[in-house]
Coordinates of C-alpha atoms and ligand atoms in Angstrom, one line a residue:
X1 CA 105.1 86.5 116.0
X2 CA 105.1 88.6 112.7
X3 CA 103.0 87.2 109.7
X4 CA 104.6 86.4 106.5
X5 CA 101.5 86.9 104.7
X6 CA 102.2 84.7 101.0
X7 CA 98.6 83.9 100.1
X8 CA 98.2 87.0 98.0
X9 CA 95.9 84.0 95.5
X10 CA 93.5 83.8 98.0
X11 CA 93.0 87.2 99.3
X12 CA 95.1 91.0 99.4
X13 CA 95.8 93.5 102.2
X14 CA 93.6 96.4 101.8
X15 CA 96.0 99.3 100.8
X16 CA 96.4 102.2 103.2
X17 CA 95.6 104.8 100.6
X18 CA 92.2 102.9 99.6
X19 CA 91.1 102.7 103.4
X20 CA 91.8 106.4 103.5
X21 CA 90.0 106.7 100.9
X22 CA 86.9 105.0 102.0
X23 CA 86.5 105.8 105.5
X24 CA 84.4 109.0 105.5
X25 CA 81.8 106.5 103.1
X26 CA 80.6 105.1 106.3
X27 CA 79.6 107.7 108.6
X28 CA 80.2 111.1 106.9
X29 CA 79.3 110.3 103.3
X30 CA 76.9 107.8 103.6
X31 CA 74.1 108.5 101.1
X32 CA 72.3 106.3 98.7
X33 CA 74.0 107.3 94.9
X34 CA 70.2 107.3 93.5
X35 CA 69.0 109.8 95.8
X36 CA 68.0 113.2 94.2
X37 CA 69.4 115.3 96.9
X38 CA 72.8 116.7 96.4
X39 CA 74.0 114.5 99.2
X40 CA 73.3 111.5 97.3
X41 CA 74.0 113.1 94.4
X42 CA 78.3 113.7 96.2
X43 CA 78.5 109.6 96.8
X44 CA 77.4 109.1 92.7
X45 CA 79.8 111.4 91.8
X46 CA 82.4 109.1 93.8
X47 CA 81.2 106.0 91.7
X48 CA 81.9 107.6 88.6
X49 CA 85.3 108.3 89.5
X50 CA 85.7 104.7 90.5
X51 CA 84.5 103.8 87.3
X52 CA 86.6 106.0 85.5
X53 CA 89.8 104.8 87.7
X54 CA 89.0 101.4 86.4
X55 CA 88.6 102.3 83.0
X56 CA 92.0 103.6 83.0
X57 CA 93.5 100.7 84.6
X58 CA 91.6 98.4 81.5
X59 CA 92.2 100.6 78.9
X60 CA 88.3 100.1 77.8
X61 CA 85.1 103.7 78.7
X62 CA 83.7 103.9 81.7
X63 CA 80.8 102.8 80.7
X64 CA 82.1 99.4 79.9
X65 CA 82.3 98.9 83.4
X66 CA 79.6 97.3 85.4
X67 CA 80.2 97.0 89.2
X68 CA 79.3 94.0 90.9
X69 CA 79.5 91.9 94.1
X70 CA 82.7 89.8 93.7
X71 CA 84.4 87.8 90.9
X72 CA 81.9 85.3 91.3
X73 CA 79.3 87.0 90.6
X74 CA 81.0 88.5 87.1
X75 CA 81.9 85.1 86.1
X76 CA 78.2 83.9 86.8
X77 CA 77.0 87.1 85.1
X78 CA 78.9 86.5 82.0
X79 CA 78.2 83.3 81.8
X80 CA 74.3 83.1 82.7
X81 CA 73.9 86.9 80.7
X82 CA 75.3 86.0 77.4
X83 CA 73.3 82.4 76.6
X84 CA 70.0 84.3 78.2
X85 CA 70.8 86.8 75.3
X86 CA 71.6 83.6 72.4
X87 CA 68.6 81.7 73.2
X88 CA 69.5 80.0 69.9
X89 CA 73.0 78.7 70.9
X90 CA 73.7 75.8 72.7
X91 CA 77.5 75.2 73.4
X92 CA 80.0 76.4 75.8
X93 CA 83.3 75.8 75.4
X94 CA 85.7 76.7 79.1
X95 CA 88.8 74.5 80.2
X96 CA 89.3 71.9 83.0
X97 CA 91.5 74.2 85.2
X98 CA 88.9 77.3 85.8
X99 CA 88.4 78.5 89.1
X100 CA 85.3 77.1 90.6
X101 CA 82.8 80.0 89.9
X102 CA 82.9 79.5 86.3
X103 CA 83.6 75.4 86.2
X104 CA 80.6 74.7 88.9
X105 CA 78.6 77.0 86.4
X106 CA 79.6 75.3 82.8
X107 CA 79.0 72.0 84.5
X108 CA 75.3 72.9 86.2
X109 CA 74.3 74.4 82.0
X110 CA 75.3 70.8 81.2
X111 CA 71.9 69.7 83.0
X112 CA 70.1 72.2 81.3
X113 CA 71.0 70.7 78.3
X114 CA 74.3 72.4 77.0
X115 CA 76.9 70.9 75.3
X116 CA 80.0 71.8 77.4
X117 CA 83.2 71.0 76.2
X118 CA 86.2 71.7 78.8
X119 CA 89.5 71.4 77.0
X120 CA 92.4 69.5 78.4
X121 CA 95.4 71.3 79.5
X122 CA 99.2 69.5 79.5
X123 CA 101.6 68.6 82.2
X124 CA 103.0 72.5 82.2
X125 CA 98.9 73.6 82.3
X126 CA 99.1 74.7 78.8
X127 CA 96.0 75.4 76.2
X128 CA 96.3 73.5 73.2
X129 CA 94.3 76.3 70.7
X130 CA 94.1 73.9 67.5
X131 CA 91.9 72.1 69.9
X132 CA 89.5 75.2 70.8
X133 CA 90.0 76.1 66.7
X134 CA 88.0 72.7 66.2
X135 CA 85.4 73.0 68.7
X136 CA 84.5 76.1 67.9
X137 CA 80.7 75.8 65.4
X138 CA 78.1 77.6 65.1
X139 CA 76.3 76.2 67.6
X140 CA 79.0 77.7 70.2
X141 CA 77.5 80.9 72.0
X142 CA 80.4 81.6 74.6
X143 CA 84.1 80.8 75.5
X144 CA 84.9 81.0 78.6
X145 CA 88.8 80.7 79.9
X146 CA 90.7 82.6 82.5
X147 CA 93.6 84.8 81.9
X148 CA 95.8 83.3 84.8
X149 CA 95.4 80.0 86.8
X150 CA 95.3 81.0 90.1
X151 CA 96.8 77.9 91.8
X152 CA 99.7 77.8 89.3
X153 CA 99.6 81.3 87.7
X154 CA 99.8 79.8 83.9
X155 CA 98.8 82.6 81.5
X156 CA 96.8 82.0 78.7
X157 CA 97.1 83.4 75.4
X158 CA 94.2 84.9 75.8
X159 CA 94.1 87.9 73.0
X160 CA 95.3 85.5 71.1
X161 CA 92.0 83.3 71.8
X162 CA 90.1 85.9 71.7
X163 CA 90.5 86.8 68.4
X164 CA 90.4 83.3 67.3
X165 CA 86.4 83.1 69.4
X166 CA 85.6 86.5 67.3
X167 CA 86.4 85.0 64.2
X168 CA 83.9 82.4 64.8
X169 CA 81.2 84.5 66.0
X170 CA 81.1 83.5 69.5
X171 CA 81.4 85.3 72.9
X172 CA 84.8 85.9 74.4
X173 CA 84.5 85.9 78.4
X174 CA 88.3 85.6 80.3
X175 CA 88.1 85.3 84.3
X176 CA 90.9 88.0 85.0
X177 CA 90.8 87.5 88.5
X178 CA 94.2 86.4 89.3
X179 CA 95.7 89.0 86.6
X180 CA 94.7 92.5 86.7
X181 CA 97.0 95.2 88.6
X182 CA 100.0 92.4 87.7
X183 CA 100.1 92.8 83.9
X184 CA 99.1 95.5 82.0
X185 CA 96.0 95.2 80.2
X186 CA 94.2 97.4 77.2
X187 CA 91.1 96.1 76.4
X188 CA 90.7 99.0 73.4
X189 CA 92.8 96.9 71.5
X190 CA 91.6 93.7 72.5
X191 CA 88.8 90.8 71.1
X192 CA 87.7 90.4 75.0
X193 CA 84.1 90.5 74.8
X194 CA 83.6 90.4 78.4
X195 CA 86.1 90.3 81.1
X196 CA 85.8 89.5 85.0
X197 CA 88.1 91.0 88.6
X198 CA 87.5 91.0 91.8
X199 CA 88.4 94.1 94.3
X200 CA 89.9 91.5 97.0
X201 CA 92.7 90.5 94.7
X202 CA 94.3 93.9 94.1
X203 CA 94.2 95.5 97.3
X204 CA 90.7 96.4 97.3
X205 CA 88.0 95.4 100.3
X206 CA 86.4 92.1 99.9
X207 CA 83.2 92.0 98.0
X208 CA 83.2 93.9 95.1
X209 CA 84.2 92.7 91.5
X210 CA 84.1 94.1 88.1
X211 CA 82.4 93.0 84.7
X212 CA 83.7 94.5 81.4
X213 CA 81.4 94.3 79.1
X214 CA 82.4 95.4 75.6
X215 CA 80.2 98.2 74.3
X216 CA 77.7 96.6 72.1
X217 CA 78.2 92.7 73.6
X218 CA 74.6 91.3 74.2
X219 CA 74.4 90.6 77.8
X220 CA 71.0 90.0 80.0
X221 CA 71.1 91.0 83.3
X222 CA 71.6 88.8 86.0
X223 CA 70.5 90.5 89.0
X224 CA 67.0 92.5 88.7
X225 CA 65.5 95.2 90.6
X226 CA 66.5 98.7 90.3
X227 CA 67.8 100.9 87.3
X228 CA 71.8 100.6 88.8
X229 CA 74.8 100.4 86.8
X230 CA 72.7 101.1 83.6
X231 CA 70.2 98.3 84.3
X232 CA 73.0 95.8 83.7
X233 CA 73.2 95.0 87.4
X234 CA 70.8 96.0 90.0
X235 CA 70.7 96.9 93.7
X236 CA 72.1 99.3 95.8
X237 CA 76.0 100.1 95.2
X238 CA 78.8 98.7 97.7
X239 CA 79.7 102.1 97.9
X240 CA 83.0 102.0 99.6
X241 CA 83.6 98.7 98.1
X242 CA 83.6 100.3 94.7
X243 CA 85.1 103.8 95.6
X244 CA 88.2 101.4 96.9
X245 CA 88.5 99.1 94.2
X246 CA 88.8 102.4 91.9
X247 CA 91.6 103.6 94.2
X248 CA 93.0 100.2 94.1
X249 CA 92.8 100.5 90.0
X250 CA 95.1 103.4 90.3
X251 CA 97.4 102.3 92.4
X252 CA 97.7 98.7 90.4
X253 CA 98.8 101.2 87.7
X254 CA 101.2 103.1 89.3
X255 CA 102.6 99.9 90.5
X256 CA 103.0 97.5 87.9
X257 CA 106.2 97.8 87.2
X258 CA 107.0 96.9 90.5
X259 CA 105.2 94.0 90.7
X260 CA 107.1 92.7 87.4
X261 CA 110.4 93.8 88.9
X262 CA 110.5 93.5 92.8
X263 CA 107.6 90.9 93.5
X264 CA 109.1 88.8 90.7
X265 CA 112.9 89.1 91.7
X266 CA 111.3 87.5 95.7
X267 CA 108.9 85.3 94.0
X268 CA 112.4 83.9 91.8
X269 CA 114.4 83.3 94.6
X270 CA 112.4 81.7 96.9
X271 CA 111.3 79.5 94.3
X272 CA 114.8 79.0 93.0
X273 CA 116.4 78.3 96.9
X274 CA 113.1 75.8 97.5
X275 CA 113.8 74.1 94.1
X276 CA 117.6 74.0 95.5
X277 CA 117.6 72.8 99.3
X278 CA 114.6 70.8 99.1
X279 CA 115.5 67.5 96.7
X280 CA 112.1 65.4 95.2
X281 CA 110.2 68.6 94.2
X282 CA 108.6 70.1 90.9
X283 CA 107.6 73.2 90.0
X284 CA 104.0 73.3 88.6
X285 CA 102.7 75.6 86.0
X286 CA 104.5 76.8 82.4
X287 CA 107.7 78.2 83.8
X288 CA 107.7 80.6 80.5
X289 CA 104.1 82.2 80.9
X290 CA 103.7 82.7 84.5
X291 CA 102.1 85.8 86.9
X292 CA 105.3 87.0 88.4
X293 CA 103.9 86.8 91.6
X294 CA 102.8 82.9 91.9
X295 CA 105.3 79.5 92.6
X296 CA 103.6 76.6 93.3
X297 CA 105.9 73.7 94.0
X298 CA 105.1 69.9 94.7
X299 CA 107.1 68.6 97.6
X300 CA 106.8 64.4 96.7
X301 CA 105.9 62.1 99.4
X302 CA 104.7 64.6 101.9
X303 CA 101.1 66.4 102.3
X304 CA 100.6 70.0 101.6
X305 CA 98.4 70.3 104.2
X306 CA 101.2 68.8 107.3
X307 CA 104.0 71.6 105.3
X308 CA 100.9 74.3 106.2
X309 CA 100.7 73.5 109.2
X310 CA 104.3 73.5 110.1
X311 CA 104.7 76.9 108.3
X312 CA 102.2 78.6 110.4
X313 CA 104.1 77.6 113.3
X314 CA 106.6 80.2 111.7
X315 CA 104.1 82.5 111.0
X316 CA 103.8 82.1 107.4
X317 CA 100.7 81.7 105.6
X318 CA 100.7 79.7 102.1
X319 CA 98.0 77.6 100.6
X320 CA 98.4 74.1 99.4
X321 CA 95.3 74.6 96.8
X322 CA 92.6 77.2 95.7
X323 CA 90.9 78.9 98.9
X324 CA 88.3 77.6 97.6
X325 CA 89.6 73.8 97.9
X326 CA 91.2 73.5 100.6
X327 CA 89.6 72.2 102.9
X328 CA 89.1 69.1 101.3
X329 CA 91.9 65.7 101.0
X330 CA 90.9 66.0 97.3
X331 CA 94.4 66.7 95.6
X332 CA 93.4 70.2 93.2
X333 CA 91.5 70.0 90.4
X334 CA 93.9 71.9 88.5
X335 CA 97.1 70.0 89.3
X336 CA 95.4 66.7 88.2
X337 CA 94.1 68.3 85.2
X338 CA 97.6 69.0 84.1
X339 CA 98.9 65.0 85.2
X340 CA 100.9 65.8 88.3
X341 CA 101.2 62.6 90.0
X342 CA 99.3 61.2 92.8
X343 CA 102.1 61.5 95.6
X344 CA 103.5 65.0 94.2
X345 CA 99.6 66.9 93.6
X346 CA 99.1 65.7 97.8
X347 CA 102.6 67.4 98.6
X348 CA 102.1 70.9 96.6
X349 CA 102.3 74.6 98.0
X350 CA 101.2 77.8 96.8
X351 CA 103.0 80.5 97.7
X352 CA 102.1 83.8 96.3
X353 CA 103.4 87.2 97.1
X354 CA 102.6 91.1 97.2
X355 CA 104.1 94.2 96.6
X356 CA 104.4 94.5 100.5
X357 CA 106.5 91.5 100.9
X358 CA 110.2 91.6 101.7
X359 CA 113.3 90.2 101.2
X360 CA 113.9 88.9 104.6
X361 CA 110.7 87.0 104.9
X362 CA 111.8 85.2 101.6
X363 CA 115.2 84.8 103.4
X364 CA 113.1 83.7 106.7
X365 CA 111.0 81.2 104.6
X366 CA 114.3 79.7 102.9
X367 CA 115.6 79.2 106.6
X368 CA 113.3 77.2 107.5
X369 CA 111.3 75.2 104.7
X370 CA 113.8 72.5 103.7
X371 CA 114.1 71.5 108.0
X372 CA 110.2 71.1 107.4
X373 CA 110.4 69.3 104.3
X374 CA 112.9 66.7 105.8
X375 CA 111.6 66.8 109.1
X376 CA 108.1 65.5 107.1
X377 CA 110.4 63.3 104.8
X378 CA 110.8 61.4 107.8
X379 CA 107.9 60.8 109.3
X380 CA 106.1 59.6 105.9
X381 CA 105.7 56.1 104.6
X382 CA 105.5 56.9 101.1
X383 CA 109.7 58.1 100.8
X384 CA 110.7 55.0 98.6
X385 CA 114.0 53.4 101.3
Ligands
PLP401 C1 90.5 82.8 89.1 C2 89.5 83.2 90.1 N1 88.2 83.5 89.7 C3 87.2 83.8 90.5 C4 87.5 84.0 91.9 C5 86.3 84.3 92.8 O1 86.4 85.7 93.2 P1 85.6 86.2 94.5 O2 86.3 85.7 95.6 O3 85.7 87.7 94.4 O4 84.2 85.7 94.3 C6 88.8 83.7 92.4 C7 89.0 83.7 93.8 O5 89.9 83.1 94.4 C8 89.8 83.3 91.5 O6 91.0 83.1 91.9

């Protein structure tokens, strides 16, 4: 049976171009990038390309990039490096829908004796920014809010936020995870102090992330040990981690027009079919400022988890919460956030798609989803007779 792979959220395909690219990293090129021999000195060289591949893709220098081990790990960076550099300040102000690896952060500084404010989002997941524009004082050393939701693909206004943070005189950190390689992006022009990705997410191997740091942000490091990555981020590079995530960089530029045009066009009709055959369901998320790749839909009085399970028989993979979440009977953290009923934030699906999807697995999904739906419908004791 073929995989319909639509849980692009949780994790990408490595690209055939980036494995190329990576492959002679393990046994033919395989020295240490701080070695003085010229060996060592080939694999640095390879870094700096990365680095410069990345740059491009961001609009920002080179040397605003800082390589790192995963998205987590730039979102804790970010977080734990700016108030280790504002001693002084004492507030953080993120939002109730952030991924894990910043929430689980802003919540732990709250028993270190922060003030952490997460602002509320409405029933479409939307920031209200009059609301960040009166928490924001001068006690406030960092914002922290992500560019895209990656369980409903909302986008923030985030340069928008940005330069309202800046005009207060606090840090700007965004968790890009869910957006970079699917809308373009200069950070030249932008008030993003620092900015977080993760290689996984674009069609990069797993383990590797990116923190931008803006050129003259103060930022303490959170990993010590050796002099890599400037000092801002110690131990020994994930070489073919990073050498992929630049190729990935460059080939999220080349291609994202495509994933505004094609992955879009798939990602509309399934969504608009699903909304059509299947009656009792709601889209989730701001319909208006959405990644053109994510459609998460509650199916009301069924669970997510039963629809999963029912789609794999077919083949196709979804997600009925964050990777991260799942897992758990706990309806997502995000959906409740935003007010989405009880029997509808059970009964909701992620599906989120790729550049190498096609339209005859959206046409295979359509097929079969609404039997599955009804075939559920039945079995449940929550459909009102
Ligand atoms: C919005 C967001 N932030 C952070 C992460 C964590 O990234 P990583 O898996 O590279 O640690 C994820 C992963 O799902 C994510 O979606």
């Amino acid at each position: 049976m073929k995989t319909i792979y639509f849980d692009n959220n949780a994790t990408t395909k490595v690209a055939e171009e980036v494995l190329e690219e990576i492959q002679p990293l393990f046994c033919d090129l395989y020295g240490n990038p701080s070695s003085m021999h010229t060996f060592g000195g080939q694999i640095g060289r390879r870094i700096g390309r990365a680095r410069e591949q990345a740059a491009a893709l961001l609009g920002c220098e080179p040397s605003e990039i800082v390589f790192t081990g995963c998205g987590t790990e730039s979102d804790n960076t970010a977080i734990s490096g700016t108030l280790a550099a504002a001693p002084n300040k004492r507030k953080v102000i993120t939002t109730r829908v952030e991924h894990p690896a910043v929430l689980t952060v802003c919540r732990e500084l709250e028993n270190r004796g922060y003030t952490v404010v997460e602002l509320g989002v409405d029933s479409q997941g939307r920031l209200d920014l009059a609301e960040l524009g009166r928490e924001l004082d001068d006690n406030t050393a960092l914002v922290t809010i992500m560019y895209a939701n990656n369980e409903t693909g909302t986008v923030f206004p985030v340069e928008e936020i940005a330069r309202l943070v800046r005009s207060k005189g606090a840090v700007f950190h965004t968790d890009a995870v869910q957006i970079v390689g699917k809308i373009p992006l200069n950070l030249k022009d932008s008030a993003i102090d620092l900015l977080s990705l993760s290689g996984h997410k674009l069609h990069a191997p797993k383990g590797v992330g990116i923190l931008y740091v803006r050129k003259g942000t103060r930022l303490s490091p959170f990993m010590l040990g050796g002099h890599q990555e400037a000092g801002r981020r110690a131990g020994t590079e994930n070489v073919p981690g990073i050498v992929g995530l630049g190729k990935a960089c460059e080939l999220a530029a080349v291609n994202l027009q495509e994933e505004n045009s094609k992955v879009k066009y798939l990602r509309d009709k399934l969504e608009k079919a699903l909304m059509e055959k299947c009656p009792d369901c709601r889209l989730n998320g701001d319909p208006d400022n959405r990644l053109p790749n994510t459609c998460n839909i509650s199916f009301e009085y069924i669970e997510g988890e039963a629809i999963l399970l029912m789609l794999d028989k077919y083949g196709i993979c979804a997600s009925s919460g964050s990777a991260c979440t799942s897992g758990s009977l706990e309806p997502s953290h995000v959906l409740r956030a935003m007010g989405v009923p009880f029997t509808a934030a059970h009964g909701s699906i992620r599906f989120s798609l790729s550049r190498y999807n096609t339209e005859e697995e959206v046409d295979f999904t359509i097929e079969h989803m609404p039997a599955i739906v009804n075939q559920l419908r039945e079995l449940s004791p929550f459909v009102p007779k």
